[in-house]
Amino acid sequence: MHEPSVPHLHAEDPELAGLVEDEARRQYEKLRLIASENYVSPAVLEAAGTVLTNKYSEGYAGRRYYEGQQFVDPIETLAADRAKELFGVEHANVQPYSGSPANLAVYMAFLEPGDPVMGLSLPMGGHLTHGWSVSATGKWFRPVRYEVRADTGRVDLDQVRDLALKERPKLIWCGGTAIPRTIDFPAFAEIAREAGAVLAADIAHIAGLIAGGAHPSPVGHADVITTTTHKTLRGPRGAMIMSTAEHAKAVDKAVFPGLQGGPHNHTTAAIAVALKEASQPGFAVYARQVVANAKALAAALLDRGYDLTSGGTDNHLILIDLTNKGIGGKPAAQALDRAGIELNYNAVPFDPRKPFDPSGLRVGTAAITTRGLGEERMPQVAAWMDEVVQAASKQDESVVERVAGQIRELLASYPMPGWTSAP
Ligand code: DSN
C-alpha cells in the first residue's frame, strides 16, 4: 500500500483512494523505464502533501503581495539556496510550475515576439518548447532548427554553428528529451558567443546526473539553465531556472509577474527536500549507477541486434530504432507495458513514420536504479524486452503474461519508496 499511508483519503473518498493505491501497486510491480520518470522519497512525498498547499505567495521572499509569509519565505529561500549550492550557480528561481513554463519564462526574459530562436528539432530529440511548430514557442517566435548527423546520431555542431551565424538567433537551446549522448556545453557556448545569442541549457533530463557528477555541468557556459525537478533529480513535479547574477532580475520578472501567479509552496518545499537529498554522497553513487545501468542495458540490447541511435548511451537514456525488428514503436510499447515493462514510443532521427506511430522506443534507467537494480540485472531486462518485442510481432500474449509474472517476482525483492507491502 501507499507509503505514507493515506487513511483520511480512504475515509473521505474511497473511490479516489482506491485509484491512488492501484497506481502505487502499478509502480511497484512494473519495470519503469520511462526516461523522464523516477520514484521520489517518502520525505519528498510528505513535503508535497503538506498544508503549504493552502497558502498564496505571489512575489518573492521579502517582497510578497499577501501577508502570512513567515514560514513560506524561509522555505523558498532554503530551496533556492540549496539549488545554488548544489549546482554552483549564482541565482535560482524555484517557482516555475513545470518545465514548459520554465522554458517559456526564458523567452519572456530575453526575447521579443517574432525573434529567432534556435533549438534541436523535436523528432531529433529536442523539446516542444525549443521552437517546435505546434508550441507557442514555434508560433510566437521564429524557429531555426538544428539536427543530429545521420551517420553518428549526434548533434551536428558544424550545422549549429553555420545556422547560428546565418540566422543570428537571439536564443540558442541545447538539451532536449531524447538525447543519449553528452551535451557539449563549451562548444554551444562558443557558438552562442560568436552569434551573439543567449545560450539556454535545458538540463531537465540530466539534472540529477549533473548534480551527482555523472555528466558535465553547463555552469560557466550557459547564460541560463532550466530544469524540471522530477526526472533524474528525483524531486516532485516542478522546475527551476538558474542563471548568473546578471540575469537574475530578468528571470525572476519573467516567472512572476510575467507568466505565473502564486508559486506552489508545497512543491517548493518538496523541491527543497529533493535538493538536500541530491547533495548527499549517496546521490553521486546513484547518478553513476544510473549511467552504468544504461550502458549495460544498451550493450545487452546491441548484443540482441537492436539498433540504437548513436550506437549507445553516455547518460540515462537509450533510443531504440525498431525498424530492423519489423514492428512500430507503438505496438511494441503497448505489448511491453502489458508485460510489465513501461516505456514510451518515440520518434527516432529521420523517422519516416508519423509521431503518433513512430519507429522507436525511448528507455531510461533512473527509476529502476532508484529501486536498486544494478548492471547485473540489465541483460535480463534486455532479454525480456526482446522476448516481448518478438512476441508482439506474432501477437503471442502468453509470452507477455509470463514476462509480467517474472517481473513482478523480481521486483518483489527491490523496495519501492512510496510503497509498503506491510498491511
Ligand atoms: N515530457 C518530458 C519527457 O518525457 O521527456 C519532456 O517534457
Tab-separated table of C-alpha atoms and ligand atoms in Angstrom:
chain	number	residue	atom	x	y	z
A	1	MET	CA	0.000	0.000	0.000
A	2	HIS	CA	0.883	3.658	-0.407
A	3	GLU	CA	3.599	4.888	1.958
A	4	PRO	CA	3.000	7.268	3.748
A	5	SER	CA	-0.462	5.812	4.309
A	6	VAL	CA	-3.494	7.871	3.331
A	7	PRO	CA	-6.143	6.991	5.951
A	8	HIS	CA	-8.070	10.251	5.653
A	9	LEU	CA	-8.312	9.831	1.914
A	10	HIS	CA	-9.657	6.293	2.359
A	11	ALA	CA	-12.271	7.592	4.799
A	12	GLU	CA	-13.245	10.683	2.807
A	13	ASP	CA	-13.081	9.430	-0.743
A	14	PRO	CA	-12.641	5.663	-1.033
A	15	GLU	CA	-13.037	5.764	-4.811
A	16	LEU	CA	-10.110	8.158	-5.235
A	17	ALA	CA	-8.071	6.388	-2.529
A	18	GLY	CA	-8.567	3.129	-4.396
A	19	LEU	CA	-7.172	4.643	-7.577
A	20	VAL	CA	-4.145	6.023	-5.701
A	21	GLU	CA	-3.489	2.602	-4.166
A	22	ASP	CA	-3.837	0.969	-7.593
A	23	GLU	CA	-1.311	3.391	-9.044
A	24	ALA	CA	1.117	2.745	-6.176
A	25	ARG	CA	0.840	-1.011	-6.819
A	26	ARG	CA	1.294	-0.478	-10.551
A	27	GLN	CA	4.502	1.450	-9.881
A	28	TYR	CA	5.638	-1.308	-7.515
A	29	GLU	CA	5.022	-4.148	-9.953
A	30	LYS	CA	6.339	-2.589	-13.151
A	31	LEU	CA	9.802	-2.149	-14.526
A	32	ARG	CA	9.523	1.580	-15.032
A	33	LEU	CA	11.757	2.594	-17.918
A	34	ILE	CA	10.225	5.936	-18.910
A	35	ALA	CA	13.319	8.118	-19.201
A	36	SER	CA	11.691	11.174	-17.623
A	37	GLU	CA	10.257	9.419	-14.550
A	38	ASN	CA	11.558	8.290	-11.178
A	39	TYR	CA	10.443	7.392	-7.637
A	40	VAL	CA	10.636	10.205	-5.075
A	41	SER	CA	11.421	9.503	-1.428
A	42	PRO	CA	8.691	9.332	1.240
A	43	ALA	CA	10.140	12.599	2.640
A	44	VAL	CA	9.543	14.333	-0.704
A	45	LEU	CA	6.021	12.862	-0.815
A	46	GLU	CA	5.327	14.125	2.695
A	47	ALA	CA	6.578	17.638	1.917
A	48	ALA	CA	4.417	17.761	-1.228
A	49	GLY	CA	1.350	16.805	0.815
A	50	THR	CA	1.556	19.483	3.500
A	51	VAL	CA	-0.592	22.485	4.470
A	52	LEU	CA	1.716	24.628	2.349
A	53	THR	CA	-0.785	23.965	-0.417
A	54	ASN	CA	-3.157	26.329	1.429
A	55	LYS	CA	-1.010	29.428	1.006
A	56	TYR	CA	-0.792	32.151	-1.648
A	57	SER	CA	2.665	33.747	-2.001
A	58	GLU	CA	2.792	35.841	-5.170
A	59	GLY	CA	6.099	37.665	-5.313
A	60	TYR	CA	9.441	36.646	-3.852
A	61	ALA	CA	10.780	36.257	-0.306
A	62	GLY	CA	10.531	39.602	1.484
A	63	ARG	CA	8.506	41.090	-1.406
A	64	ARG	CA	5.110	39.344	-1.377
A	65	TYR	CA	1.624	40.525	-2.249
A	66	TYR	CA	-0.032	38.567	0.581
A	67	GLU	CA	0.614	38.561	4.325
A	68	GLY	CA	1.469	35.491	6.377
A	69	GLN	CA	4.745	34.553	4.684
A	70	GLN	CA	6.689	33.962	7.926
A	71	PHE	CA	7.369	30.337	7.006
A	72	VAL	CA	6.919	30.263	3.250
A	73	ASP	CA	9.706	32.837	2.771
A	74	PRO	CA	12.357	30.711	4.527
A	75	ILE	CA	11.108	27.592	2.732
A	76	GLU	CA	11.505	29.187	-0.695
A	77	THR	CA	14.860	30.707	0.295
A	78	LEU	CA	16.034	27.296	1.521
A	79	ALA	CA	15.068	25.674	-1.784
A	80	ALA	CA	16.796	28.391	-3.836
A	81	ASP	CA	19.929	28.336	-1.657
A	82	ARG	CA	20.148	24.560	-1.929
A	83	ALA	CA	19.833	24.767	-5.714
A	84	LYS	CA	22.565	27.415	-5.836
A	85	GLU	CA	24.895	25.327	-3.728
A	86	LEU	CA	24.190	22.005	-5.455
A	87	PHE	CA	24.673	23.319	-8.980
A	88	GLY	CA	27.160	26.096	-8.167
A	89	VAL	CA	25.043	28.879	-9.664
A	90	GLU	CA	24.608	32.499	-8.634
A	91	HIS	CA	20.834	32.595	-8.925
A	92	ALA	CA	17.990	30.072	-8.737
A	93	ASN	CA	14.269	30.627	-9.222
A	94	VAL	CA	12.315	27.654	-7.866
A	95	GLN	CA	8.816	28.878	-8.748
A	96	PRO	CA	8.143	27.601	-12.304
A	97	TYR	CA	5.226	25.166	-12.292
A	98	SER	CA	6.992	22.761	-14.629
A	99	GLY	CA	9.465	22.531	-17.488
A	100	SER	CA	7.413	24.159	-20.235
A	101	PRO	CA	6.511	27.239	-18.151
A	102	ALA	CA	10.166	27.497	-17.093
A	103	ASN	CA	11.256	27.481	-20.724
A	104	LEU	CA	8.582	29.986	-21.685
A	105	ALA	CA	9.932	32.281	-18.956
A	106	VAL	CA	13.317	32.222	-20.702
A	107	TYR	CA	11.660	33.602	-23.864
A	108	MET	CA	9.892	36.207	-21.763
A	109	ALA	CA	13.175	37.214	-20.141
A	110	PHE	CA	15.323	37.522	-23.266
A	111	LEU	CA	13.203	37.740	-26.439
A	112	GLU	CA	10.503	39.817	-28.086
A	113	PRO	CA	7.718	38.094	-30.079
A	114	GLY	CA	8.972	37.199	-33.565
A	115	ASP	CA	12.621	36.956	-32.543
A	116	PRO	CA	14.594	33.997	-33.907
A	117	VAL	CA	15.213	31.061	-31.577
A	118	MET	CA	17.298	28.003	-32.311
A	119	GLY	CA	16.805	24.525	-30.888
A	120	LEU	CA	17.220	20.845	-31.652
A	121	SER	CA	14.379	19.660	-33.871
A	122	LEU	CA	11.741	17.708	-31.868
A	123	PRO	CA	11.981	14.452	-33.868
A	124	MET	CA	15.765	14.589	-33.416
A	125	GLY	CA	15.458	14.672	-29.621
A	126	GLY	CA	14.619	18.319	-28.881
A	127	HIS	CA	11.690	19.632	-26.846
A	128	LEU	CA	8.416	21.195	-27.939
A	129	THR	CA	9.340	24.440	-26.187
A	130	HIS	CA	12.583	24.812	-28.115
A	131	GLY	CA	10.610	26.293	-31.014
A	132	TRP	CA	8.619	23.333	-32.380
A	133	SER	CA	5.786	24.401	-34.703
A	134	VAL	CA	2.801	23.314	-32.582
A	135	SER	CA	4.182	25.013	-29.461
A	136	ALA	CA	3.601	28.677	-28.629
A	137	THR	CA	7.381	28.979	-28.865
A	138	GLY	CA	7.277	27.967	-32.535
A	139	LYS	CA	4.238	30.130	-33.295
A	140	TRP	CA	5.237	33.312	-31.466
A	141	PHE	CA	8.951	33.221	-32.268
A	142	ARG	CA	10.854	32.407	-35.447
A	143	PRO	CA	12.273	28.910	-35.072
A	144	VAL	CA	15.578	27.780	-36.527
A	145	ARG	CA	16.206	24.057	-36.082
A	146	TYR	CA	19.374	22.070	-35.941
A	147	GLU	CA	19.579	18.306	-36.244
A	148	VAL	CA	21.712	15.300	-35.437
A	149	ARG	CA	24.057	13.829	-38.012
A	150	ALA	CA	22.627	10.874	-39.949
A	151	ASP	CA	25.908	8.944	-39.699
A	152	THR	CA	26.574	9.410	-35.964
A	153	GLY	CA	23.170	10.190	-34.438
A	154	ARG	CA	24.915	13.011	-32.530
A	155	VAL	CA	24.168	16.731	-32.632
A	156	ASP	CA	25.718	18.269	-35.721
A	157	LEU	CA	27.757	21.095	-34.166
A	158	ASP	CA	29.026	22.252	-37.573
A	159	GLN	CA	25.418	22.770	-38.625
A	160	VAL	CA	24.637	24.505	-35.319
A	161	ARG	CA	27.464	26.981	-35.962
A	162	ASP	CA	26.582	27.572	-39.618
A	163	LEU	CA	22.902	28.128	-38.823
A	164	ALA	CA	23.672	30.350	-35.845
A	165	LEU	CA	25.928	32.619	-37.875
A	166	LYS	CA	23.469	32.748	-40.774
A	167	GLU	CA	20.200	33.161	-38.848
A	168	ARG	CA	21.551	35.055	-35.812
A	169	PRO	CA	19.111	33.614	-33.256
A	170	LYS	CA	18.707	35.658	-30.105
A	171	LEU	CA	18.419	32.467	-28.076
A	172	ILE	CA	20.006	29.045	-28.596
A	173	TRP	CA	18.749	25.995	-26.709
A	174	CYS	CA	20.880	22.967	-26.024
A	175	GLY	CA	19.441	19.857	-24.398
A	176	GLY	CA	16.216	18.012	-25.078
A	177	THR	CA	14.142	14.921	-24.382
A	178	ALA	CA	15.749	12.091	-26.324
A	179	ILE	CA	19.483	12.751	-26.376
A	180	PRO	CA	21.513	9.683	-25.430
A	181	ARG	CA	24.889	11.426	-25.565
A	182	THR	CA	26.818	14.015	-23.542
A	183	ILE	CA	25.901	17.604	-24.349
A	184	ASP	CA	28.946	19.636	-25.321
A	185	PHE	CA	28.164	22.793	-23.357
A	186	PRO	CA	31.512	24.547	-24.063
A	187	ALA	CA	31.029	24.084	-27.834
A	188	PHE	CA	27.493	25.513	-27.666
A	189	ALA	CA	28.772	28.432	-25.562
A	190	GLU	CA	31.426	29.273	-28.126
A	191	ILE	CA	28.856	29.221	-30.946
A	192	ALA	CA	26.413	31.363	-28.941
A	193	ARG	CA	29.188	33.851	-28.220
A	194	GLU	CA	30.121	34.075	-31.903
A	195	ALA	CA	26.495	34.547	-32.891
A	196	GLY	CA	25.713	36.996	-30.100
A	197	ALA	CA	22.954	34.721	-28.746
A	198	VAL	CA	21.858	33.875	-25.230
A	199	LEU	CA	22.649	30.211	-24.515
A	200	ALA	CA	19.979	28.302	-22.586
A	201	ALA	CA	20.745	24.792	-21.381
A	202	ASP	CA	17.635	22.679	-20.776
A	203	ILE	CA	19.016	20.030	-18.424
A	204	ALA	CA	15.650	18.563	-17.413
A	205	HIS	CA	16.686	15.016	-18.261
A	206	ILE	CA	20.188	15.089	-16.862
A	207	ALA	CA	19.945	17.438	-13.853
A	208	GLY	CA	20.398	14.568	-11.401
A	209	LEU	CA	23.379	13.263	-13.337
A	210	ILE	CA	24.953	16.729	-13.263
A	211	ALA	CA	24.229	17.105	-9.532
A	212	GLY	CA	25.800	13.698	-8.938
A	213	GLY	CA	28.845	14.405	-11.092
A	214	ALA	CA	27.911	11.879	-13.801
A	215	HIS	CA	27.509	14.433	-16.617
A	216	PRO	CA	29.435	17.693	-17.245
A	217	SER	CA	27.761	20.836	-15.971
A	218	PRO	CA	26.599	23.756	-18.122
A	219	VAL	CA	27.508	26.194	-15.335
A	220	GLY	CA	30.058	28.683	-16.602
A	221	HIS	CA	28.961	28.001	-20.195
A	222	ALA	CA	25.215	28.656	-20.420
A	223	ASP	CA	23.689	32.043	-19.591
A	224	VAL	CA	20.570	30.420	-18.255
A	225	ILE	CA	19.748	26.864	-17.222
A	226	THR	CA	16.295	25.348	-16.936
A	227	THR	CA	15.384	22.028	-15.436
A	228	THR	CA	12.437	20.076	-14.233
A	229	THR	CA	12.885	18.647	-10.765
A	230	HIS	CA	11.252	15.241	-11.200
A	231	LYS	CA	13.426	13.284	-13.621
A	232	THR	CA	16.947	12.148	-12.711
A	233	LEU	CA	16.948	14.822	-9.973
A	234	ARG	CA	14.294	12.715	-8.182
A	235	GLY	CA	12.158	15.515	-6.789
A	236	PRO	CA	8.488	16.485	-7.108
A	237	ARG	CA	6.961	17.636	-10.390
A	238	GLY	CA	8.228	21.186	-10.730
A	239	ALA	CA	11.023	23.206	-12.282
A	240	MET	CA	13.787	25.695	-11.661
A	241	ILE	CA	15.617	28.342	-13.641
A	242	MET	CA	19.233	29.015	-12.766
A	243	SER	CA	21.411	31.826	-14.054
A	244	THR	CA	24.257	34.177	-13.407
A	245	ALA	CA	23.524	37.126	-11.111
A	246	GLU	CA	23.463	39.333	-14.212
A	247	HIS	CA	20.252	37.691	-15.465
A	248	ALA	CA	18.570	37.139	-12.094
A	249	LYS	CA	16.218	40.110	-12.315
A	250	ALA	CA	15.074	39.333	-15.861
A	251	VAL	CA	14.445	35.680	-14.990
A	252	ASP	CA	12.501	36.488	-11.822
A	253	LYS	CA	10.380	39.136	-13.552
A	254	ALA	CA	9.573	36.718	-16.363
A	255	VAL	CA	8.360	33.996	-13.961
A	256	PHE	CA	6.372	36.423	-11.793
A	257	PRO	CA	4.583	38.597	-12.743
A	258	GLY	CA	5.404	37.748	-16.369
A	259	LEU	CA	3.871	34.312	-16.604
A	260	GLN	CA	2.731	32.910	-13.305
A	261	GLY	CA	0.705	33.763	-10.240
A	262	GLY	CA	1.344	32.215	-6.836
A	263	PRO	CA	4.055	29.589	-6.588
A	264	HIS	CA	3.036	26.101	-5.439
A	265	ASN	CA	4.571	26.242	-1.984
A	266	HIS	CA	4.055	22.548	-1.216
A	267	THR	CA	6.054	21.775	-4.364
A	268	THR	CA	8.739	24.291	-3.396
A	269	ALA	CA	9.118	22.509	-0.046
A	270	ALA	CA	9.391	19.134	-1.753
A	271	ILE	CA	11.994	20.559	-4.157
A	272	ALA	CA	13.991	21.743	-1.128
A	273	VAL	CA	13.915	18.220	0.309
A	274	ALA	CA	14.939	16.650	-3.009
A	275	LEU	CA	17.835	19.097	-3.349
A	276	LYS	CA	19.040	18.201	0.139
A	277	GLU	CA	18.881	14.515	-0.813
A	278	ALA	CA	20.764	15.197	-4.037
A	279	SER	CA	23.581	16.868	-2.108
A	280	GLN	CA	24.306	13.721	-0.067
A	281	PRO	CA	27.241	11.487	-1.070
A	282	GLY	CA	24.817	8.622	-1.792
A	283	PHE	CA	23.262	10.606	-4.622
A	284	ALA	CA	26.545	10.710	-6.544
A	285	VAL	CA	26.671	6.921	-6.228
A	286	TYR	CA	23.101	6.787	-7.526
A	287	ALA	CA	23.852	9.063	-10.508
A	288	ARG	CA	26.854	6.978	-11.544
A	289	GLN	CA	24.787	3.794	-11.215
A	290	VAL	CA	22.047	5.245	-13.443
A	291	VAL	CA	24.640	5.712	-16.195
A	292	ALA	CA	26.295	2.329	-15.576
A	293	ASN	CA	22.888	0.643	-15.829
A	294	ALA	CA	22.044	2.461	-19.062
A	295	LYS	CA	25.376	1.463	-20.586
A	296	ALA	CA	24.882	-2.169	-19.521
A	297	LEU	CA	21.329	-2.219	-20.879
A	298	ALA	CA	22.466	-0.640	-24.158
A	299	ALA	CA	25.233	-3.235	-24.525
A	300	ALA	CA	22.760	-6.070	-23.903
A	301	LEU	CA	20.295	-4.645	-26.448
A	302	LEU	CA	23.074	-4.251	-29.033
A	303	ASP	CA	24.015	-7.922	-28.440
A	304	ARG	CA	20.426	-8.804	-29.323
A	305	GLY	CA	20.592	-6.919	-32.608
A	306	TYR	CA	18.829	-3.722	-31.572
A	307	ASP	CA	19.701	-0.568	-33.457
A	308	LEU	CA	20.404	2.262	-31.004
A	309	THR	CA	20.548	5.915	-32.033
A	310	SER	CA	24.224	6.975	-31.833
A	311	GLY	CA	25.140	3.354	-31.130
A	312	GLY	CA	24.742	3.554	-27.352
A	313	THR	CA	24.488	5.998	-24.484
A	314	ASP	CA	26.533	8.275	-22.225
A	315	ASN	CA	23.697	9.055	-19.830
A	316	HIS	CA	20.443	7.554	-18.517
A	317	LEU	CA	18.695	7.295	-21.878
A	318	ILE	CA	18.614	4.852	-24.792
A	319	LEU	CA	16.771	5.432	-28.054
A	320	ILE	CA	15.932	2.222	-29.930
A	321	ASP	CA	15.080	2.163	-33.645
A	322	LEU	CA	12.844	-0.871	-34.197
A	323	THR	CA	12.872	-0.677	-37.997
A	324	ASN	CA	15.041	-3.801	-38.320
A	325	LYS	CA	12.705	-5.672	-35.959
A	326	GLY	CA	9.705	-5.223	-38.249
A	327	ILE	CA	7.438	-3.600	-35.657
A	328	GLY	CA	6.462	0.002	-34.918
A	329	GLY	CA	7.255	1.708	-31.635
A	330	LYS	CA	3.632	1.992	-30.562
A	331	PRO	CA	2.558	-1.670	-30.741
A	332	ALA	CA	5.888	-2.656	-29.186
A	333	ALA	CA	5.462	-0.159	-26.310
A	334	GLN	CA	1.893	-1.338	-25.707
A	335	ALA	CA	2.918	-5.009	-25.569
A	336	LEU	CA	5.847	-4.164	-23.287
A	337	ASP	CA	3.514	-2.283	-20.965
A	338	ARG	CA	1.213	-5.313	-20.760
A	339	ALA	CA	4.325	-7.345	-19.928
A	340	GLY	CA	5.217	-5.053	-17.019
A	341	ILE	CA	7.854	-3.013	-18.876
A	342	GLU	CA	6.749	0.607	-19.006
A	343	LEU	CA	8.364	2.917	-21.546
A	344	ASN	CA	7.258	5.216	-24.345
A	345	TYR	CA	7.214	5.017	-28.117
A	346	ASN	CA	9.336	7.748	-29.611
A	347	ALA	CA	10.410	9.179	-32.926
A	348	VAL	CA	13.978	8.408	-33.949
A	349	PRO	CA	16.098	10.822	-36.005
A	350	PHE	CA	14.974	10.907	-39.671
A	351	ASP	CA	11.951	8.787	-38.752
A	352	PRO	CA	9.854	8.007	-41.838
A	353	ARG	CA	6.831	7.187	-39.650
A	354	LYS	CA	4.338	9.582	-38.039
A	355	PRO	CA	4.898	10.957	-34.468
A	356	PHE	CA	1.847	9.075	-33.143
A	357	ASP	CA	3.151	5.799	-34.571
A	358	PRO	CA	6.914	6.240	-34.814
A	359	SER	CA	9.755	3.759	-35.254
A	360	GLY	CA	11.348	3.939	-31.867
A	361	LEU	CA	11.274	3.296	-28.158
A	362	ARG	CA	12.798	5.541	-25.507
A	363	VAL	CA	14.220	3.859	-22.420
A	364	GLY	CA	15.714	5.303	-19.225
A	365	THR	CA	17.264	3.813	-16.120
A	366	ALA	CA	16.627	6.487	-13.450
A	367	ALA	CA	13.637	4.775	-11.819
A	368	ILE	CA	14.899	1.181	-11.847
A	369	THR	CA	18.190	2.406	-10.361
A	370	THR	CA	16.248	4.031	-7.517
A	371	ARG	CA	14.634	0.611	-6.943
A	372	GLY	CA	18.162	-0.782	-6.526
A	373	LEU	CA	18.620	-2.780	-9.729
A	374	GLY	CA	22.260	-2.943	-10.802
A	375	GLU	CA	24.154	-3.695	-14.003
A	376	GLU	CA	23.930	-7.441	-13.379
A	377	ARG	CA	20.156	-7.262	-13.987
A	378	MET	CA	20.375	-5.433	-17.316
A	379	PRO	CA	20.978	-8.494	-19.558
A	380	GLN	CA	17.762	-9.981	-18.117
A	381	VAL	CA	15.877	-6.740	-18.738
A	382	ALA	CA	17.109	-6.727	-22.352
A	383	ALA	CA	16.143	-10.400	-22.733
A	384	TRP	CA	12.597	-9.689	-21.512
A	385	MET	CA	12.292	-6.697	-23.805
A	386	ASP	CA	13.490	-8.762	-26.748
A	387	GLU	CA	11.110	-11.632	-25.975
A	388	VAL	CA	8.144	-9.276	-25.753
A	389	VAL	CA	9.009	-7.322	-28.910
A	390	GLN	CA	9.251	-10.616	-30.798
A	391	ALA	CA	6.030	-11.903	-29.229
A	392	ALA	CA	4.266	-8.638	-30.112
A	393	SER	CA	5.093	-9.141	-33.794
A	394	LYS	CA	3.464	-12.590	-33.559
A	395	GLN	CA	0.698	-11.421	-31.223
A	396	ASP	CA	1.694	-14.077	-28.705
A	397	GLU	CA	0.074	-12.953	-25.421
A	398	SER	CA	1.285	-15.971	-23.451
A	399	VAL	CA	4.851	-14.609	-23.504
A	400	VAL	CA	3.568	-11.216	-22.390
A	401	GLU	CA	1.779	-12.719	-19.395
A	402	ARG	CA	4.718	-14.908	-18.395
A	403	VAL	CA	7.158	-11.968	-18.505
A	404	ALA	CA	4.781	-9.801	-16.438
A	405	GLY	CA	4.777	-12.515	-13.750
A	406	GLN	CA	8.563	-12.862	-13.817
A	407	ILE	CA	8.970	-9.099	-13.460
A	408	ARG	CA	6.559	-8.933	-10.514
A	409	GLU	CA	8.564	-11.703	-8.879
A	410	LEU	CA	11.896	-9.944	-9.450
A	411	LEU	CA	10.678	-6.556	-8.247
A	412	ALA	CA	9.300	-8.026	-5.013
A	413	SER	CA	12.967	-8.111	-3.877
A	414	TYR	CA	13.514	-4.397	-4.619
A	415	PRO	CA	11.785	-1.976	-2.225
A	416	MET	CA	9.922	0.946	-3.708
A	417	PRO	CA	9.979	4.349	-1.992
A	418	GLY	CA	6.301	5.233	-1.627
A	419	TRP	CA	5.113	1.623	-1.154
A	420	THR	CA	4.993	-0.819	1.713
A	421	SER	CA	3.951	-4.441	1.480
A	422	ALA	CA	3.184	-4.482	5.213
A	423	PRO	CA	-0.571	-4.426	5.949
B	1	DSN	N1	7.598	15.002	-21.211
B	1	DSN	C1	9.014	15.109	-20.942
B	1	DSN	C2	9.749	13.861	-21.308
B	1	DSN	O1	9.146	12.798	-21.208
B	1	DSN	O2	10.906	13.915	-21.676
B	1	DSN	C3	9.589	16.285	-21.593
B	1	DSN	O3	8.785	17.380	-21.386
